[in-house]
Amino acid sequence: SGFITYPKPPADRALDRGNYMGWSAPGVKKFIRLNLPHYTGNGHPYNVARDVADDFQFVMNHGTYMCDYDSMNGYWAAWGPTFYVLPRLMWEGGSADVDQVLDEWYSAFGPAERQIRAYYDFWEKYMIWVKAAPEGFERKDVDDTYPPEIIASARKLLDKATEAAKSANADE
């Protein structure tokens, strides 16, 4: 599958990394250009920042000298943490502490930091579940992947963030 779809089950990650290392054996310098997030999420809530960062750090630490991510379509409300982490990793050559970068991202939400983190953590955990969902769970389209009860749960988290943000002062 390559470094395209996320979240990535361990077996897929091992296969992708093994294939990638096959290119490293002859000492080839590598440029990586991924179509993430074009094939993942399509503007729907989808937090894969840690998963993507893990692969990005792997390729940067194993011979990649340049990268390009295609299709960063500006879905900041849906992809905020991932969109924030990727350029930081690119700028720092993959050496950034991902948790520290995420802490920086969430701190921008002032008094709603904790609630916004809970919202994106909800989507990260949910998408991992969707990817490994039991047989019989249909994921044919958006309505299957994002059923009303899941959207309602996420909405409650955003409502809490909205309430917390009301306590912000003019500097926040």
PDB file of C-alpha atoms in Angstrom:
ATOM      1  CA  SER A   1       0.000   0.000   0.000  1.00  0.00           C
ATOM      2  CA  GLY A   2       2.913   2.384   0.499  1.00  0.00           C
ATOM      3  CA  PHE A   3       2.858   5.297   2.895  1.00  0.00           C
ATOM      4  CA  ILE A   4      -0.628   6.392   1.848  1.00  0.00           C
ATOM      5  CA  THR A   5      -3.470   4.997   3.947  1.00  0.00           C
ATOM      6  CA  TYR A   6      -3.760   5.566   7.676  1.00  0.00           C
ATOM      7  CA  PRO A   7      -4.142   4.428  10.329  1.00  0.00           C
ATOM      8  CA  LYS A   8      -1.862   1.566   9.478  1.00  0.00           C
ATOM      9  CA  PRO A   9      -2.076  -1.902  11.036  1.00  0.00           C
ATOM     10  CA  PRO A  10       1.295  -3.279  12.227  1.00  0.00           C
ATOM     11  CA  ALA A  11       1.477  -5.900   9.436  1.00  0.00           C
ATOM     12  CA  ASP A  12       0.970  -3.231   6.750  1.00  0.00           C
ATOM     13  CA  ARG A  13       3.553  -0.968   8.393  1.00  0.00           C
ATOM     14  CA  ALA A  14       6.091  -3.810   8.445  1.00  0.00           C
ATOM     15  CA  LEU A  15       5.435  -4.565   4.761  1.00  0.00           C
ATOM     16  CA  ASP A  16       5.743  -0.904   3.748  1.00  0.00           C
ATOM     17  CA  ARG A  17       8.940  -0.459   5.684  1.00  0.00           C
ATOM     18  CA  GLY A  18      10.410  -3.672   4.320  1.00  0.00           C
ATOM     19  CA  ASN A  19       9.649  -2.536   0.781  1.00  0.00           C
ATOM     20  CA  TYR A  20      11.123   0.868   1.517  1.00  0.00           C
ATOM     21  CA  MET A  21      14.313  -0.657   2.919  1.00  0.00           C
ATOM     22  CA  GLY A  22      14.607  -2.715  -0.251  1.00  0.00           C
ATOM     23  CA  TRP A  23      15.304   0.549  -2.046  1.00  0.00           C
ATOM     24  CA  SER A  24      17.895   1.448   0.567  1.00  0.00           C
ATOM     25  CA  ALA A  25      20.025  -1.650   0.102  1.00  0.00           C
ATOM     26  CA  PRO A  26      21.803  -0.387  -3.030  1.00  0.00           C
ATOM     27  CA  GLY A  27      22.345   3.042  -1.414  1.00  0.00           C
ATOM     28  CA  VAL A  28      19.758   4.892  -3.458  1.00  0.00           C
ATOM     29  CA  LYS A  29      18.992   8.438  -2.316  1.00  0.00           C
ATOM     30  CA  LYS A  30      15.259   8.698  -1.946  1.00  0.00           C
ATOM     31  CA  PHE A  31      12.715  11.444  -2.485  1.00  0.00           C
ATOM     32  CA  ILE A  32       9.307  10.606  -1.084  1.00  0.00           C
ATOM     33  CA  ARG A  33       6.119  12.166  -2.435  1.00  0.00           C
ATOM     34  CA  LEU A  34       2.944  11.022  -0.806  1.00  0.00           C
ATOM     35  CA  ASN A  35      -0.652  11.696  -1.739  1.00  0.00           C
ATOM     36  CA  LEU A  36      -1.675  11.860   1.862  1.00  0.00           C
ATOM     37  CA  PRO A  37      -4.332  13.038   2.685  1.00  0.00           C
ATOM     38  CA  HIS A  38      -5.901  12.736  -0.761  1.00  0.00           C
ATOM     39  CA  TYR A  39      -6.731   9.077  -0.220  1.00  0.00           C
ATOM     40  CA  THR A  40      -7.479   9.327   3.480  1.00  0.00           C
ATOM     41  CA  GLY A  41     -10.409  11.084   5.074  1.00  0.00           C
ATOM     42  CA  ASN A  42     -11.435  13.431   2.267  1.00  0.00           C
ATOM     43  CA  GLY A  43     -12.065  16.349   4.602  1.00  0.00           C
ATOM     44  CA  HIS A  44     -13.825  14.363   7.296  1.00  0.00           C
ATOM     45  CA  PRO A  45     -12.514  14.296  10.867  1.00  0.00           C
ATOM     46  CA  TYR A  46      -9.431  12.141  10.705  1.00  0.00           C
ATOM     47  CA  ASN A  47      -6.538  12.419  13.147  1.00  0.00           C
ATOM     48  CA  VAL A  48      -3.550  10.339  12.090  1.00  0.00           C
ATOM     49  CA  ALA A  49      -0.789  12.729  13.198  1.00  0.00           C
ATOM     50  CA  ARG A  50       1.120  10.202  15.302  1.00  0.00           C
ATOM     51  CA  ASP A  51       0.815   7.403  12.748  1.00  0.00           C
ATOM     52  CA  VAL A  52       1.988   9.595   9.866  1.00  0.00           C
ATOM     53  CA  ALA A  53       4.778  11.070  11.995  1.00  0.00           C
ATOM     54  CA  ASP A  54       6.036   7.595  12.856  1.00  0.00           C
ATOM     55  CA  ASP A  55       6.384   6.673   9.173  1.00  0.00           C
ATOM     56  CA  PHE A  56       7.808  10.065   8.262  1.00  0.00           C
ATOM     57  CA  GLN A  57      10.496   9.805  10.925  1.00  0.00           C
ATOM     58  CA  PHE A  58      11.281   6.290   9.734  1.00  0.00           C
ATOM     59  CA  VAL A  59      11.854   7.317   6.107  1.00  0.00           C
ATOM     60  CA  MET A  60      13.835  10.424   7.067  1.00  0.00           C
ATOM     61  CA  ASN A  61      16.082   8.321   9.285  1.00  0.00           C
ATOM     62  CA  HIS A  62      16.622   5.746   6.525  1.00  0.00           C
ATOM     63  CA  GLY A  63      17.958   7.625   3.558  1.00  0.00           C
ATOM     64  CA  THR A  64      15.205   9.978   2.406  1.00  0.00           C
ATOM     65  CA  TYR A  65      16.705  13.350   1.641  1.00  0.00           C
ATOM     66  CA  MET A  66      13.583  15.179   0.445  1.00  0.00           C
ATOM     67  CA  CYS A  67       9.827  14.866   0.628  1.00  0.00           C
ATOM     68  CA  ASP A  68       6.630  16.381  -0.666  1.00  0.00           C
ATOM     69  CA  TYR A  69       3.093  15.828   0.548  1.00  0.00           C
ATOM     70  CA  ASP A  70       0.392  16.294  -2.042  1.00  0.00           C
ATOM     71  CA  SER A  71      -3.228  17.153  -1.413  1.00  0.00           C
ATOM     72  CA  MET A  72      -2.971  19.097   1.816  1.00  0.00           C
ATOM     73  CA  ASN A  73      -6.341  20.551   0.946  1.00  0.00           C
ATOM     74  CA  GLY A  74      -6.749  22.891   3.893  1.00  0.00           C
ATOM     75  CA  TYR A  75      -9.130  20.798   5.957  1.00  0.00           C
ATOM     76  CA  TRP A  76      -7.726  22.302   9.150  1.00  0.00           C
ATOM     77  CA  ALA A  77     -10.833  21.629  11.226  1.00  0.00           C
ATOM     78  CA  ALA A  78     -10.688  17.943  10.267  1.00  0.00           C
ATOM     79  CA  TRP A  79      -6.926  17.416   9.985  1.00  0.00           C
ATOM     80  CA  GLY A  80      -5.429  20.135  12.209  1.00  0.00           C
ATOM     81  CA  PRO A  81      -2.956  18.082  14.252  1.00  0.00           C
ATOM     82  CA  THR A  82      -1.734  16.159  11.202  1.00  0.00           C
ATOM     83  CA  PHE A  83      -1.379  19.334   9.135  1.00  0.00           C
ATOM     84  CA  TYR A  84       0.585  20.949  11.970  1.00  0.00           C
ATOM     85  CA  VAL A  85       2.888  17.996  12.646  1.00  0.00           C
ATOM     86  CA  LEU A  86       3.873  17.264   9.016  1.00  0.00           C
ATOM     87  CA  PRO A  87       5.475  20.624   8.157  1.00  0.00           C
ATOM     88  CA  ARG A  88       7.263  20.692  11.496  1.00  0.00           C
ATOM     89  CA  LEU A  89       8.726  17.261  10.814  1.00  0.00           C
ATOM     90  CA  MET A  90       9.658  18.338   7.304  1.00  0.00           C
ATOM     91  CA  TRP A  91      11.351  21.475   8.628  1.00  0.00           C
ATOM     92  CA  GLU A  92      13.234  19.596  11.320  1.00  0.00           C
ATOM     93  CA  GLY A  93      14.159  16.626   9.158  1.00  0.00           C
ATOM     94  CA  GLY A  94      12.037  14.221  11.130  1.00  0.00           C
ATOM     95  CA  SER A  95      13.776  14.900  14.428  1.00  0.00           C
ATOM     96  CA  ALA A  96      10.947  16.787  16.133  1.00  0.00           C
ATOM     97  CA  ASP A  97       9.388  15.332  19.258  1.00  0.00           C
ATOM     98  CA  VAL A  98       5.866  14.605  17.993  1.00  0.00           C
ATOM     99  CA  ASP A  99       4.227  14.831  21.409  1.00  0.00           C
ATOM    100  CA  GLN A 100       5.875  18.204  22.004  1.00  0.00           C
ATOM    101  CA  VAL A 101       4.696  19.461  18.602  1.00  0.00           C
ATOM    102  CA  LEU A 102       1.172  18.265  19.378  1.00  0.00           C
ATOM    103  CA  ASP A 103       1.303  19.987  22.771  1.00  0.00           C
ATOM    104  CA  GLU A 104       2.259  23.177  20.952  1.00  0.00           C
ATOM    105  CA  TRP A 105      -0.674  22.782  18.539  1.00  0.00           C
ATOM    106  CA  TYR A 106      -3.212  22.174  21.288  1.00  0.00           C
ATOM    107  CA  SER A 107      -1.909  25.050  23.419  1.00  0.00           C
ATOM    108  CA  ALA A 108      -3.130  27.443  20.704  1.00  0.00           C
ATOM    109  CA  PHE A 109      -6.686  26.690  21.857  1.00  0.00           C
ATOM    110  CA  GLY A 110      -6.153  28.426  25.193  1.00  0.00           C
ATOM    111  CA  PRO A 111      -8.732  27.440  27.793  1.00  0.00           C
ATOM    112  CA  ALA A 112     -10.244  24.888  25.368  1.00  0.00           C
ATOM    113  CA  GLU A 113      -6.931  23.043  24.954  1.00  0.00           C
ATOM    114  CA  ARG A 114      -7.972  19.989  26.953  1.00  0.00           C
ATOM    115  CA  GLN A 115     -11.343  19.676  25.210  1.00  0.00           C
ATOM    116  CA  ILE A 116      -9.887  20.100  21.713  1.00  0.00           C
ATOM    117  CA  ARG A 117      -7.262  17.468  22.496  1.00  0.00           C
ATOM    118  CA  ALA A 118     -10.064  15.139  23.619  1.00  0.00           C
ATOM    119  CA  TYR A 119     -11.906  15.794  20.340  1.00  0.00           C
ATOM    120  CA  TYR A 120      -8.935  14.908  18.122  1.00  0.00           C
ATOM    121  CA  ASP A 121      -7.974  11.968  20.370  1.00  0.00           C
ATOM    122  CA  PHE A 122     -11.525  10.697  19.924  1.00  0.00           C
ATOM    123  CA  TRP A 123     -11.081  10.694  16.135  1.00  0.00           C
ATOM    124  CA  GLU A 124      -7.637   9.125  16.334  1.00  0.00           C
ATOM    125  CA  LYS A 125      -8.967   6.232  18.432  1.00  0.00           C
ATOM    126  CA  TYR A 126     -12.114   5.896  16.353  1.00  0.00           C
ATOM    127  CA  MET A 127     -10.233   5.694  13.049  1.00  0.00           C
ATOM    128  CA  ILE A 128      -7.910   3.033  14.484  1.00  0.00           C
ATOM    129  CA  TRP A 129     -11.026   1.092  15.456  1.00  0.00           C
ATOM    130  CA  VAL A 130     -12.563   1.589  11.993  1.00  0.00           C
ATOM    131  CA  LYS A 131      -9.409   0.307  10.303  1.00  0.00           C
ATOM    132  CA  ALA A 132      -9.388  -2.820  12.485  1.00  0.00           C
ATOM    133  CA  ALA A 133     -13.175  -3.115  12.780  1.00  0.00           C
ATOM    134  CA  PRO A 134     -14.658  -6.550  13.187  1.00  0.00           C
ATOM    135  CA  GLU A 135     -16.000  -8.449  10.234  1.00  0.00           C
ATOM    136  CA  GLY A 136     -19.430  -7.226   9.315  1.00  0.00           C
ATOM    137  CA  PHE A 137     -18.724  -3.559   9.975  1.00  0.00           C
ATOM    138  CA  GLU A 138     -19.409  -1.931   6.629  1.00  0.00           C
ATOM    139  CA  ARG A 139     -17.239   0.981   5.459  1.00  0.00           C
ATOM    140  CA  LYS A 140     -18.525   1.444   1.943  1.00  0.00           C
ATOM    141  CA  ASP A 141     -19.118   5.183   2.190  1.00  0.00           C
ATOM    142  CA  VAL A 142     -19.045   8.216   4.450  1.00  0.00           C
ATOM    143  CA  ASP A 143     -22.356   7.377   6.134  1.00  0.00           C
ATOM    144  CA  ASP A 144     -21.015   3.949   7.091  1.00  0.00           C
ATOM    145  CA  THR A 145     -17.750   5.332   8.430  1.00  0.00           C
ATOM    146  CA  TYR A 146     -19.290   8.335  10.200  1.00  0.00           C
ATOM    147  CA  PRO A 147     -22.676   7.193  11.516  1.00  0.00           C
ATOM    148  CA  PRO A 148     -24.881   9.746  13.329  1.00  0.00           C
ATOM    149  CA  GLU A 149     -24.112   8.396  16.801  1.00  0.00           C
ATOM    150  CA  ILE A 150     -20.365   8.883  16.251  1.00  0.00           C
ATOM    151  CA  ILE A 151     -20.889  12.400  14.935  1.00  0.00           C
ATOM    152  CA  ALA A 152     -23.082  13.134  17.976  1.00  0.00           C
ATOM    153  CA  SER A 153     -20.359  11.946  20.347  1.00  0.00           C
ATOM    154  CA  ALA A 154     -17.785  14.148  18.636  1.00  0.00           C
ATOM    155  CA  ARG A 155     -20.187  17.082  18.634  1.00  0.00           C
ATOM    156  CA  LYS A 156     -20.516  16.832  22.430  1.00  0.00           C
ATOM    157  CA  LEU A 157     -16.742  17.177  22.714  1.00  0.00           C
ATOM    158  CA  LEU A 158     -16.812  20.283  20.518  1.00  0.00           C
ATOM    159  CA  ASP A 159     -19.652  21.726  22.586  1.00  0.00           C
ATOM    160  CA  LYS A 160     -17.477  21.338  25.691  1.00  0.00           C
ATOM    161  CA  ALA A 161     -14.608  23.073  23.872  1.00  0.00           C
ATOM    162  CA  THR A 162     -16.923  25.921  22.865  1.00  0.00           C
ATOM    163  CA  GLU A 163     -17.984  26.357  26.472  1.00  0.00           C
ATOM    164  CA  ALA A 164     -14.376  26.320  27.716  1.00  0.00           C
ATOM    165  CA  ALA A 165     -13.328  28.850  25.064  1.00  0.00           C
ATOM    166  CA  LYS A 166     -15.828  31.358  26.443  1.00  0.00           C
ATOM    167  CA  SER A 167     -13.474  31.954  29.359  1.00  0.00           C
ATOM    168  CA  ALA A 168     -10.656  33.118  27.056  1.00  0.00           C
ATOM    169  CA  ASN A 169      -9.357  36.621  27.542  1.00  0.00           C
ATOM    170  CA  ALA A 170      -8.488  39.050  24.733  1.00  0.00           C
ATOM    171  CA  ASP A 171      -4.904  37.724  24.533  1.00  0.00           C
ATOM    172  CA  GLU A 172      -5.989  34.122  23.982  1.00  0.00           C
TER     173      GLU A 172
END
